[in-house]
Tab-separated table of C-alpha atoms and ligand atoms in Angstrom:
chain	number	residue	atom	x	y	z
E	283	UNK	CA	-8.875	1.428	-35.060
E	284	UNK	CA	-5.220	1.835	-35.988
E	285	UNK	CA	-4.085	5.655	-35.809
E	286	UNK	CA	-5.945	8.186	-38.161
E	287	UNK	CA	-5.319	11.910	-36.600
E	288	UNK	CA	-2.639	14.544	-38.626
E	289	UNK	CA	-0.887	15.645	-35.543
E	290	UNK	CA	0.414	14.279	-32.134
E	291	UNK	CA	-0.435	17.001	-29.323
E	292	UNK	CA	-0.897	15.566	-26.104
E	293	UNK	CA	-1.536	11.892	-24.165
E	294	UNK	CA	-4.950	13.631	-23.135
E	295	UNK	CA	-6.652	13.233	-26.411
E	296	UNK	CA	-5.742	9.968	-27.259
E	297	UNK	CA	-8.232	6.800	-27.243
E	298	UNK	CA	-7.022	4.053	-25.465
E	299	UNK	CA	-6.860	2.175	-28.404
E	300	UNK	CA	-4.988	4.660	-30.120
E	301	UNK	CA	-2.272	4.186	-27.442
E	302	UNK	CA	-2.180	0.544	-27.946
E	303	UNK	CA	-1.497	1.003	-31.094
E	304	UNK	CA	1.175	2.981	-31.402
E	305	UNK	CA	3.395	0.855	-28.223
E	306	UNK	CA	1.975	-2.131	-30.707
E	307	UNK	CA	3.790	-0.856	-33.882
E	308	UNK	CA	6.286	0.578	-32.138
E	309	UNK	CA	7.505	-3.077	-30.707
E	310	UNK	CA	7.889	-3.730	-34.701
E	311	UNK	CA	10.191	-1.174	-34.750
E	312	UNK	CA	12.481	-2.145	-32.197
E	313	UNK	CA	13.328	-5.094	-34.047
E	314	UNK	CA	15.302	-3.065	-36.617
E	315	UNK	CA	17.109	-0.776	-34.163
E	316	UNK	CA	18.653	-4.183	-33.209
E	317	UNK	CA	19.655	-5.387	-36.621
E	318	UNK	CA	23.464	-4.366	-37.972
E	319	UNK	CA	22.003	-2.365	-40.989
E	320	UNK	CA	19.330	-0.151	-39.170
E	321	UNK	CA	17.772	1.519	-42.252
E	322	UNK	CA	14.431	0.113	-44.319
E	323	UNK	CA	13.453	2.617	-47.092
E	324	UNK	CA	9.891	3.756	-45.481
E	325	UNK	CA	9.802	7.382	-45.581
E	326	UNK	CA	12.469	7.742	-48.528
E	327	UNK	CA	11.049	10.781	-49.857
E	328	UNK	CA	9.880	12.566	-46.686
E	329	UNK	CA	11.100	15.300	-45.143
E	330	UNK	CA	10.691	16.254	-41.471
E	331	UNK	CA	11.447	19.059	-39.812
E	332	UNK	CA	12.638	19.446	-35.604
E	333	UNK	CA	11.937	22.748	-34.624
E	334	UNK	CA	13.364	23.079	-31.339
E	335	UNK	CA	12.934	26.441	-28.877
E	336	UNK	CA	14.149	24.870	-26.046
E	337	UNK	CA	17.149	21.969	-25.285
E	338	UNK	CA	17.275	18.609	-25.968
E	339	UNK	CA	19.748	15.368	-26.267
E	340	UNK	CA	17.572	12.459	-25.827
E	341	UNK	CA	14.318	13.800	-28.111
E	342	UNK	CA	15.922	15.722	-30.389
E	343	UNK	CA	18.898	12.791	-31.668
E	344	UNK	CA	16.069	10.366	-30.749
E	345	UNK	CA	13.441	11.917	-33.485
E	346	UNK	CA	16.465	12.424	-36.053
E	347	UNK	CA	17.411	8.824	-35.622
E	348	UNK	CA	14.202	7.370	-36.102
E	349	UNK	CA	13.759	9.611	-39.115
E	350	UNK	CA	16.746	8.467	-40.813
E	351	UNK	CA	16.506	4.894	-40.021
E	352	UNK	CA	13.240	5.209	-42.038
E	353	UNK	CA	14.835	7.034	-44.701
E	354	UNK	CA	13.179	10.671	-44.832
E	355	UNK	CA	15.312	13.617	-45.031
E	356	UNK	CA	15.989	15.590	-41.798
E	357	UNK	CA	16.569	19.461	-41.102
E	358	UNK	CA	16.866	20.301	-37.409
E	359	UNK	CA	16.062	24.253	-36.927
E	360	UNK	CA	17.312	25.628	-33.581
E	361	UNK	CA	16.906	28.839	-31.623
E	362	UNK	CA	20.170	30.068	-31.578
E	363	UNK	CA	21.503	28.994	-34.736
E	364	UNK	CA	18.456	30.603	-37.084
E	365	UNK	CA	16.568	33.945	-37.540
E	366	UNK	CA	14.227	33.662	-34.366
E	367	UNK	CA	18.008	35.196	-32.609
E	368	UNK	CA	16.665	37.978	-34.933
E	369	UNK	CA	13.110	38.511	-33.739
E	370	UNK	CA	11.152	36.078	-36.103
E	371	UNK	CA	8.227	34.869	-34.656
E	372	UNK	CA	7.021	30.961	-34.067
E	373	UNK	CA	4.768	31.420	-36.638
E	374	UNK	CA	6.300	33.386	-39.367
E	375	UNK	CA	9.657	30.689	-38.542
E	376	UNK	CA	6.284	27.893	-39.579
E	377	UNK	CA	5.325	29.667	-42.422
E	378	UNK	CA	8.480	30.069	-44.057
E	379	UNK	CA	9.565	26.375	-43.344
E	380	UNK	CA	5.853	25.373	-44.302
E	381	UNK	CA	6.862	26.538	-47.652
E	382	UNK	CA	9.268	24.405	-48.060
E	383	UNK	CA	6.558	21.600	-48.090
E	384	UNK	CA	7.897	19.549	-45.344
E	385	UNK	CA	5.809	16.539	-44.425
E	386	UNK	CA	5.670	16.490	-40.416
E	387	UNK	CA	7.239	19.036	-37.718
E	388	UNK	CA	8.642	17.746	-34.638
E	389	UNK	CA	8.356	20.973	-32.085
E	390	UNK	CA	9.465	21.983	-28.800
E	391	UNK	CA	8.537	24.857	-27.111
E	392	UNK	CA	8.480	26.696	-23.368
E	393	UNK	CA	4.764	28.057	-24.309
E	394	UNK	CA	2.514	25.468	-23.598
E	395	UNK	CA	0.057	25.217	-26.392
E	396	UNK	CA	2.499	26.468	-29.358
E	397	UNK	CA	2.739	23.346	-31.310
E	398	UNK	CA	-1.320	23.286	-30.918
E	399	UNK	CA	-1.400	26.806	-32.753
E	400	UNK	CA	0.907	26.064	-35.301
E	401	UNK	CA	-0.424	22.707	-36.146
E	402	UNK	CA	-3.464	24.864	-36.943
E	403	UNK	CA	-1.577	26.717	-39.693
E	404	UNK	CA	0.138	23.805	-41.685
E	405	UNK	CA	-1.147	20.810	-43.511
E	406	UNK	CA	1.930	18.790	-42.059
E	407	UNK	CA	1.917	16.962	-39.396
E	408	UNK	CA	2.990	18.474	-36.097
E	409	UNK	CA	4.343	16.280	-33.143
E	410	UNK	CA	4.652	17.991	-29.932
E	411	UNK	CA	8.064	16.697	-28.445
E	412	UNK	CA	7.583	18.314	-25.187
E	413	UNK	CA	5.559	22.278	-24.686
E	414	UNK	CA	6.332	24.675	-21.548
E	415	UNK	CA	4.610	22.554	-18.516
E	416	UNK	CA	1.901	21.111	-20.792
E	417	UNK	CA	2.572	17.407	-22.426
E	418	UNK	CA	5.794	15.591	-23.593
E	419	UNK	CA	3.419	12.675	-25.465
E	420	UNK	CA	6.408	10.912	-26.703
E	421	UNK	CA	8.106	10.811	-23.624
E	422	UNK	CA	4.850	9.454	-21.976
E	423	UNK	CA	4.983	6.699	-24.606
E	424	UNK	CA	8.483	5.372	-24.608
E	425	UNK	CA	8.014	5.567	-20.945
E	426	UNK	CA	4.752	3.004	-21.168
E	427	UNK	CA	6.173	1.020	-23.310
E	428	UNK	CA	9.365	0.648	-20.775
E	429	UNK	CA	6.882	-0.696	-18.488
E	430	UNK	CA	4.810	-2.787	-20.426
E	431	UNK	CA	8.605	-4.511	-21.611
E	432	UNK	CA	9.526	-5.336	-18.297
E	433	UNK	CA	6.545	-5.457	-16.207
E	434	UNK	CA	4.058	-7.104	-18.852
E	435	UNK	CA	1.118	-4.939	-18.050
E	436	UNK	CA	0.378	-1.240	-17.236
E	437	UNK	CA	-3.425	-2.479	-16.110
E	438	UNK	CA	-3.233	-2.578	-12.284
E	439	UNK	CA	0.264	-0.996	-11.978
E	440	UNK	CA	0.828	1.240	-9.155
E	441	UNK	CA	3.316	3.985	-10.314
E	442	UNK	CA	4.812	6.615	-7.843
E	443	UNK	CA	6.234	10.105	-9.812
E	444	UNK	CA	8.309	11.734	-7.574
E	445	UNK	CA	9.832	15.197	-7.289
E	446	UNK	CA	8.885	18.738	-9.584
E	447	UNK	CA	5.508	17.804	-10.827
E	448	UNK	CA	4.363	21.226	-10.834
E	449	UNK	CA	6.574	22.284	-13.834
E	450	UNK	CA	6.393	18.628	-15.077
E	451	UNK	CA	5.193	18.180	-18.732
E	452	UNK	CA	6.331	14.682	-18.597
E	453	UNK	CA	4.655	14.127	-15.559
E	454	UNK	CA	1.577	15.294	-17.177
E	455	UNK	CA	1.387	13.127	-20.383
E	456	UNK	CA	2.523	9.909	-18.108
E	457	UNK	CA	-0.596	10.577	-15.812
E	458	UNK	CA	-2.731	11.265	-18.764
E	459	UNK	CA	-1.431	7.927	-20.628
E	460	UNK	CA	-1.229	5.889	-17.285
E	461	UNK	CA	-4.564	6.704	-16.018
E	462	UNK	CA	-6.102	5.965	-19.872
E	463	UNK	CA	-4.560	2.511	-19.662
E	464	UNK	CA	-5.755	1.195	-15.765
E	465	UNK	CA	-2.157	2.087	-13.616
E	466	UNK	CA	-3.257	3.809	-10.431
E	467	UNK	CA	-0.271	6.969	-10.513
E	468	UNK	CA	0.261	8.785	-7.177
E	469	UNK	CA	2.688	11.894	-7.137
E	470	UNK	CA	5.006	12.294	-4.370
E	471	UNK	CA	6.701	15.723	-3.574
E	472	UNK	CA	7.011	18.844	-1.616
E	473	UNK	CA	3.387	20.761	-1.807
E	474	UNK	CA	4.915	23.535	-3.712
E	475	UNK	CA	6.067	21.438	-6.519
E	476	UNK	CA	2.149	19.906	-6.486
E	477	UNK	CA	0.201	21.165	-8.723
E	478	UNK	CA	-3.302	21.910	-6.836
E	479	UNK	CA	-5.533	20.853	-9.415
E	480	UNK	CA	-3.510	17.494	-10.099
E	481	UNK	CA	-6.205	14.740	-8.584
E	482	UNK	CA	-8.519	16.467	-11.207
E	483	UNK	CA	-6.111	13.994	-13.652
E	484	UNK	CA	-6.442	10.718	-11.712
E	485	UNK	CA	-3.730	11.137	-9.919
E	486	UNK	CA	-3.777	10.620	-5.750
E	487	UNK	CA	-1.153	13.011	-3.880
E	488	UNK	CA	1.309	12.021	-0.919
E	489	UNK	CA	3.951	14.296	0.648
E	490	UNK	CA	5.659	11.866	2.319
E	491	UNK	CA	7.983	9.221	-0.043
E	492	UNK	CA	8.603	6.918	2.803
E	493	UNK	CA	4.627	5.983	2.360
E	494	UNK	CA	4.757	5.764	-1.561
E	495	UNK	CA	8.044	3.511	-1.831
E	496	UNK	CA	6.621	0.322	-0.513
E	497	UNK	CA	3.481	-0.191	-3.109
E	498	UNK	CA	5.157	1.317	-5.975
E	499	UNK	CA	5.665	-1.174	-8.856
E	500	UNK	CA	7.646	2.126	-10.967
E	501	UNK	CA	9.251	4.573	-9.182
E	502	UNK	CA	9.373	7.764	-11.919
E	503	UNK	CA	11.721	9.933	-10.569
E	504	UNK	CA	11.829	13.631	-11.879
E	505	UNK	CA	14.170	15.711	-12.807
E	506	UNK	CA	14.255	19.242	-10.606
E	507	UNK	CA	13.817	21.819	-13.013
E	508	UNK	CA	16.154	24.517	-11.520
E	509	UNK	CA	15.537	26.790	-15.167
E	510	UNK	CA	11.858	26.870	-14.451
E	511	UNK	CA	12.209	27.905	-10.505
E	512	UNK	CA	11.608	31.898	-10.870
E	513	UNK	CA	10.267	32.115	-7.770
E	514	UNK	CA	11.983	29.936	-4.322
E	515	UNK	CA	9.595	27.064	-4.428
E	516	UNK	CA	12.212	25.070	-2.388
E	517	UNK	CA	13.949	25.716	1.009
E	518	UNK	CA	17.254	24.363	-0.960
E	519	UNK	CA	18.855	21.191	-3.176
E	520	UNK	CA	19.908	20.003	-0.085
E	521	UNK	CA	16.400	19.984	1.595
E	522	UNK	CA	14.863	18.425	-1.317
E	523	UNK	CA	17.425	15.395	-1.381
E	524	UNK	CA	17.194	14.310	2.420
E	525	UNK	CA	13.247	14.275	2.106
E	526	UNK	CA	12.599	13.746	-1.859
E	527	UNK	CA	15.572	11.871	-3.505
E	528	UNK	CA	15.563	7.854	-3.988
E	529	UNK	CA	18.868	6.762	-2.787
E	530	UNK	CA	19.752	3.069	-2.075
E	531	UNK	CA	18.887	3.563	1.528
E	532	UNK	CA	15.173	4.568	0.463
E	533	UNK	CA	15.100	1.713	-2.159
E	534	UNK	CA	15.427	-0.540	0.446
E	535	UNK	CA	11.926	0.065	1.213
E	536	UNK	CA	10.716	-0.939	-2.082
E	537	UNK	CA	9.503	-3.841	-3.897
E	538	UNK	CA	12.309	-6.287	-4.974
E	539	UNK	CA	11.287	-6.053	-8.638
E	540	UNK	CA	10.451	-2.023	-8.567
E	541	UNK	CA	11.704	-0.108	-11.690
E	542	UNK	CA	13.495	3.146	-11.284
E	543	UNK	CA	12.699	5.477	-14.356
E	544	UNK	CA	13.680	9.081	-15.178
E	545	UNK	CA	13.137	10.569	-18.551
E	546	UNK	CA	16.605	12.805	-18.631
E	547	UNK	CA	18.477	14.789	-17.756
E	548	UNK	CA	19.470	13.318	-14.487
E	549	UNK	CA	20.565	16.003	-11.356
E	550	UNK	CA	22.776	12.807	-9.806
E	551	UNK	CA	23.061	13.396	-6.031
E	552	UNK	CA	20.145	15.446	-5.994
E	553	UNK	CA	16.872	13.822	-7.133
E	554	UNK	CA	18.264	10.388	-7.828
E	555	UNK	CA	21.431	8.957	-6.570
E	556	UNK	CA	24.182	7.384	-9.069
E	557	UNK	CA	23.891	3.639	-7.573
E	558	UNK	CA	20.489	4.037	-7.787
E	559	UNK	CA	20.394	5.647	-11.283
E	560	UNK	CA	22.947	3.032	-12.754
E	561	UNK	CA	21.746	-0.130	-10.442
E	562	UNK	CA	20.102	-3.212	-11.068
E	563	UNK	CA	16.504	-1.699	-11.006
E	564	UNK	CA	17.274	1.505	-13.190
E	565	UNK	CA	15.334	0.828	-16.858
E	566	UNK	CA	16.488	4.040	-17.332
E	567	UNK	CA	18.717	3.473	-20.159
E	568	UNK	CA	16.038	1.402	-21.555
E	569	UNK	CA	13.688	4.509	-22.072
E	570	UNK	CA	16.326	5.957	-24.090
E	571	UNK	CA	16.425	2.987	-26.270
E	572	UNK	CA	12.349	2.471	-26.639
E	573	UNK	CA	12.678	6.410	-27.618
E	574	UNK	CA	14.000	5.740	-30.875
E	575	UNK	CA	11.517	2.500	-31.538
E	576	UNK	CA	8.385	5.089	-30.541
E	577	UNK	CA	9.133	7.981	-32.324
E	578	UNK	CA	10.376	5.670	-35.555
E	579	UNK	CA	5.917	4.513	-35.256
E	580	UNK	CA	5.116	8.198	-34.735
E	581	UNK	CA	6.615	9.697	-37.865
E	582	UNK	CA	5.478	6.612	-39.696
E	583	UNK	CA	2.034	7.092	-39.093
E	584	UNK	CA	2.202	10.588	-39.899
E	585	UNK	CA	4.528	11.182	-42.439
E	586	UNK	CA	2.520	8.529	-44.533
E	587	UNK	CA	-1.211	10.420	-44.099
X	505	LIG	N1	13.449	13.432	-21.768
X	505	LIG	C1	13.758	14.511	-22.505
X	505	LIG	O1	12.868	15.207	-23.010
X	505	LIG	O2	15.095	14.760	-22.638
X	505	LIG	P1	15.713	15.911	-23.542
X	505	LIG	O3	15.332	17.237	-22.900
X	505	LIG	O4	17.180	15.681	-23.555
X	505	LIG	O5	15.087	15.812	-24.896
């Protein structure tokens, strides 16, 4: 079936075949993040674009490493550094870079839906690296193929996301892609941080971690997203540690082979501890790593439409 669309939006669309292929190619492309000369001449004479509204380490370098190690040029456009500090909006900022005839857009953005609308006013490719509380598809990918690495299989997998699922878009394109590809997913938090609507996804719901820990097979712990909290949706950190956060005491609990994931940025002592998040089950390093080998398949399939 291979991969045929011009952008990369969400985990919701895609076939499960689609998926397939990408973690397939995308195992190809590990291969030469591990070789001393990391570069193959691919996209020499393609240009991406990261357009980033929001922070980012791990997508943002990520993206611009994979780029390069194929060879296409790179500009990274950020908030505070361009003229959107000067009122320019999204889509006149697209426009204007559009005409610079840039092959694919890598976007992030705290409006859900924004790289949808723009991809609707460019013929490049737009890749959605993570929008408001909607889908972070690459995330959701690295994060599969993490799994599928160490575990073998994602068919029959029972995965446990813990913590802010409510203002999780990473949450959302891992239930999406998880469900798609036979893992049963249950989310595990405080009901405020539950989205209401979630089992609409595929996902079951439990409040209580002590019930989720023994089953899970991945435990995907999330990062609590203190910048999205307008409103008190939590009594306080401290709260949400004793009853939410996977500590070695908790782990106990859980499988001997369980894998600990976290896409990044980690609040250490609060949602995850540090001997958990640098112990002998945490793959989270690992995610970081299979970032670079996913998005290096992503442009590739789309800068070369
Ligand atoms: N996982 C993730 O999206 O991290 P960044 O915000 O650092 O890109």
């Amino acid at each position: 079936m291979g991969f045929k669309r011009k952008d990369l939006l969400g985990i919701r669309d895609l076939e499960v075949a689609e998926i397939e292929y990408i973690l397939n190619l995308s195992r190809s492309f590990k291969e030469i993040n591990e070789r001393s000369i990391k570069k193959v001449p691919t996209l020499r004479g393609k240009t991406i674009v990261h357009l980033f509204y929001e922070p980012s380490t791990r997508t943002r370098t990520s993206f611009d490493i994979a780029a390069k190690r194929l060879s296409a040029d790179t500009y990274s456009i950020t908030a505070s550094t361009s003229s959107i500090v000067k009122g320019e909006t999204v889509l006149d900022t697209l426009k204007n870079l559009d005409a610079m005839r840039p092959d694919v857009f890598v976007i992030r953005h705290s409006a859900s839906g924004a790289p949808h609308m723009l991809a609707a006013h460019t013929t490049a490719s737009v890749i959605n690296a993570g929008d408001g509380m909607h889908e972070h598809p690459s995330q959701a990918l690295l994060d599969m193929l993490t799994i599928l690495d160490k575990k073998k299989r994602l068919d029959g997998l029972n995965v446990v996301i813990v913590g802010d699922i409510f203002h999780s878009r990473v949450a959302r394109s891992n239930i999406w892609g998880l469900k798609k590809m036979g893992s049963k997913v249950v989310v595990c938090g405080p009901a405020t941080l539950i989205p209401p609507n979630i089992e609409e996804m595929g996902a079951e719901v439990s409040y209580r971690l002590e019930q989720c820990i023994p089953d899970a097979d991945v435990i995907m712990v999330l990062r609590l997203q203190k910048e999205r909290q307008q409103q008190m949706m939590l009594p306080s950190m401290r709260e949400y540690s004793t009853w939410y956060g996977i500590n070695a005491e908790r782990l106990k609990m859980a499988k001997k082979d369980v894998l600990i994931m976290h896409p990044g940025p980690m609040n250490r002592g609060v949602e995850i501890s540090p001997e958990v998040a640098d112990g002998p089950h945490s793959v989270i390093l690992d995610q970081v790593t299979n970032g670079v080998a996913v998005r290096m398949a992503l442009l590739f399939l789309l800068a070369q439409r």
